[in-house]
Coordinates of C-alpha atoms in Angstrom, one line a residue:
X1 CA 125.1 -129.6 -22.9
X2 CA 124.5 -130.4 -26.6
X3 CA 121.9 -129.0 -28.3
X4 CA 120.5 -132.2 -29.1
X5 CA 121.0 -133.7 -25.2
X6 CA 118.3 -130.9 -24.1
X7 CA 115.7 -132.5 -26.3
X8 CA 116.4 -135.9 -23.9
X9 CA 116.9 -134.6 -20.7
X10 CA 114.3 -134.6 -18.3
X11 CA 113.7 -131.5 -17.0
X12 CA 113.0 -130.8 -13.3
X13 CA 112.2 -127.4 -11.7
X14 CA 112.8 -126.5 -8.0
X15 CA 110.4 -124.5 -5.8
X16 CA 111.3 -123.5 -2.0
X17 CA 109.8 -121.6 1.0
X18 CA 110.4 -120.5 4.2
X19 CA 108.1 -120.4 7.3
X20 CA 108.4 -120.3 10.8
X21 CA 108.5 -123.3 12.8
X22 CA 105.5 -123.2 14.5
X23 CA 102.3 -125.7 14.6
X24 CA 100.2 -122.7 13.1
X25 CA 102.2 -122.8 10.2
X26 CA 101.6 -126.1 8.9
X27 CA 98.4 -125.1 6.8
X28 CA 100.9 -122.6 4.9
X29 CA 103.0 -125.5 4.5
X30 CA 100.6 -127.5 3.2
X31 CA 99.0 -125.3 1.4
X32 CA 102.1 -124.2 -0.8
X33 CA 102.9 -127.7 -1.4
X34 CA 99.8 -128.7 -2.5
X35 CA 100.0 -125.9 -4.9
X36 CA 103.5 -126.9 -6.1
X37 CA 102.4 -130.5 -6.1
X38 CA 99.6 -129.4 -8.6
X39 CA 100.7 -126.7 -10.7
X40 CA 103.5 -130.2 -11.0
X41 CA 101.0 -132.2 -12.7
X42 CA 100.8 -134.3 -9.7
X43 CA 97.3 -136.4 -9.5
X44 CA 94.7 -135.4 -6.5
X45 CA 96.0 -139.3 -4.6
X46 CA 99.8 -138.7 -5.5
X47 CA 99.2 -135.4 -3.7
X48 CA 97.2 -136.5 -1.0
X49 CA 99.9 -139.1 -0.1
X50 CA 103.0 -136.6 -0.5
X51 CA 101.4 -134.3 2.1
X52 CA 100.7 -136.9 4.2
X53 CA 104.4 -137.7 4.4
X54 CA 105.0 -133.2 4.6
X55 CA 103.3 -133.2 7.1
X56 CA 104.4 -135.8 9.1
X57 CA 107.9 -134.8 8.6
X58 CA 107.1 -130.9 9.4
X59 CA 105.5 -131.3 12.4
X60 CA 108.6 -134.0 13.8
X61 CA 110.8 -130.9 12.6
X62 CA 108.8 -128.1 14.1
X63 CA 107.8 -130.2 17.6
X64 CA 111.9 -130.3 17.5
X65 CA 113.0 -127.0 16.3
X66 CA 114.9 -124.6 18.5
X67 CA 113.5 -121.2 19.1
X68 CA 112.7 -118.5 16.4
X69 CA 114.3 -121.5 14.0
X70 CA 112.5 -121.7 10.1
X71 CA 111.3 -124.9 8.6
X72 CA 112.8 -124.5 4.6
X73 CA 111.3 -126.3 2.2
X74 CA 112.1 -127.4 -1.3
X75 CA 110.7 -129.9 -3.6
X76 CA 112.0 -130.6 -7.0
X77 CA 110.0 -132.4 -9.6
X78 CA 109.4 -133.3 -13.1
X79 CA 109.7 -136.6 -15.5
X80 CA 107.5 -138.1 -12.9
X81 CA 109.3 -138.3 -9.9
X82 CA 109.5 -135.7 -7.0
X83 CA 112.4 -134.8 -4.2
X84 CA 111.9 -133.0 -1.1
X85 CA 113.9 -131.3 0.9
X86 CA 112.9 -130.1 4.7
X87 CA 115.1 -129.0 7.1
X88 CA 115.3 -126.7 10.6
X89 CA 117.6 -126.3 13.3
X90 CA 116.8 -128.6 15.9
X91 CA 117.3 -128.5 19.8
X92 CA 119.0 -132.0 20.0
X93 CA 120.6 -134.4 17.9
X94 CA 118.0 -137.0 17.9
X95 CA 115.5 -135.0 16.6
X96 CA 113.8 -137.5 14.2
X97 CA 112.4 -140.6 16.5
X98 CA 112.7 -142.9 13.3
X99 CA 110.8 -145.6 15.5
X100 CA 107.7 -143.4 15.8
X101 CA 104.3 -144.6 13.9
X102 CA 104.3 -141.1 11.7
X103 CA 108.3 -141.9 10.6
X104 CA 106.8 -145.7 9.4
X105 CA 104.0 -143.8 7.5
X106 CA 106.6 -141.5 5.4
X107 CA 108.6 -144.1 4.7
X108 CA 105.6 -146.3 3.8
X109 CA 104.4 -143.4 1.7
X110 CA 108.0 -142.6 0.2
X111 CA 110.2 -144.4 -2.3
X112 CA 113.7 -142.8 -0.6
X113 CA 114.1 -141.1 2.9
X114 CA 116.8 -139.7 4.4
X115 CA 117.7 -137.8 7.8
X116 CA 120.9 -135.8 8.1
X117 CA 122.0 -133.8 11.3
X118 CA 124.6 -131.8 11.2
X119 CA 126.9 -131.4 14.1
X120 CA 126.0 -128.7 17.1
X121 CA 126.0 -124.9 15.6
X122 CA 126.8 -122.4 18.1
X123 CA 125.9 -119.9 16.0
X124 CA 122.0 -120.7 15.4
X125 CA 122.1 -122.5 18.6
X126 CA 121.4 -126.0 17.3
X127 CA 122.0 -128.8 15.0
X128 CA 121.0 -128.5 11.3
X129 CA 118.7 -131.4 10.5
X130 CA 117.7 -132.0 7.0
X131 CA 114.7 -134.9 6.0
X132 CA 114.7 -135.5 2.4
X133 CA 112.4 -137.8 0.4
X134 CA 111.7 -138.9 -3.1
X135 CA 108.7 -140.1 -4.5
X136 CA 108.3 -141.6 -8.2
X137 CA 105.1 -142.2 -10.0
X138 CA 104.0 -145.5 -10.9
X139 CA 102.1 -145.1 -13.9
X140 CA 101.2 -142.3 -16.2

């Protein structure tokens, strides 16, 4: 990159945890996030909202996880917009029930969503499924 292009370019930072996928951790979840989503420069309804949609997407991911799986979270954000990335290894292949009220509300809530599941993985006893979403502000 030019010296002059990294004047341009939006910059974008990436943050990521690990937890286990239980129920119990989804105040950790959404407590890290909302600190991300902060420290981001992310307004008190933009975050509200975006953990609205975490959590909905968590909890699909944990209620579907195998045993002793992680739920691995990333969210990458700056120049107003915001990408997450959550993903576990899930017991079956249809893991995400995209015609369930909670899937409506993250997509309602999100600008881009996406599910990807990976075929079966003997090794970690499951499929890899990956729920990503992007979010961009409106207004500054």
């Amino acid at each position: 990159m030019r010296a002059e292009d990294r004047e341009t370019a939006p910059r974008s930072t990436t943050v990521g945890f690990q937890v286990p996928a239980e129920l119990e951790q989804l105040t950790m979840v959404h407590a890290l996030a909302e600190t991300v989503l902060l420290v981001g420069g992310f307004a008190l309804d933009e975050v509200t909202d975006l953990l609205l949609a975490l959590d909905e997407v968590v909890t699909a991911l944990v209620l579907a996880a195998v045993p002793d799986a992680l739920i691995d979270c990333s969210f990458t954000g700056g120049g107003g917009a915001l990408g997450a990335r959550v993903s576990t290894v899930a017991a079956s292949e249809s893991a995400i029930d995209e015609d369930a009220f909670g899937w409506h509300v993250v997509a309602t809530l999100t600008d881009a969503l996406r599910v990807e599941v990976a075929e079966q993985d003997s090794a970690r006893g499951g499929y890899p499924t990956t729920v990503e979403f992007g979010w961009i502000r409106r207004s500054h």
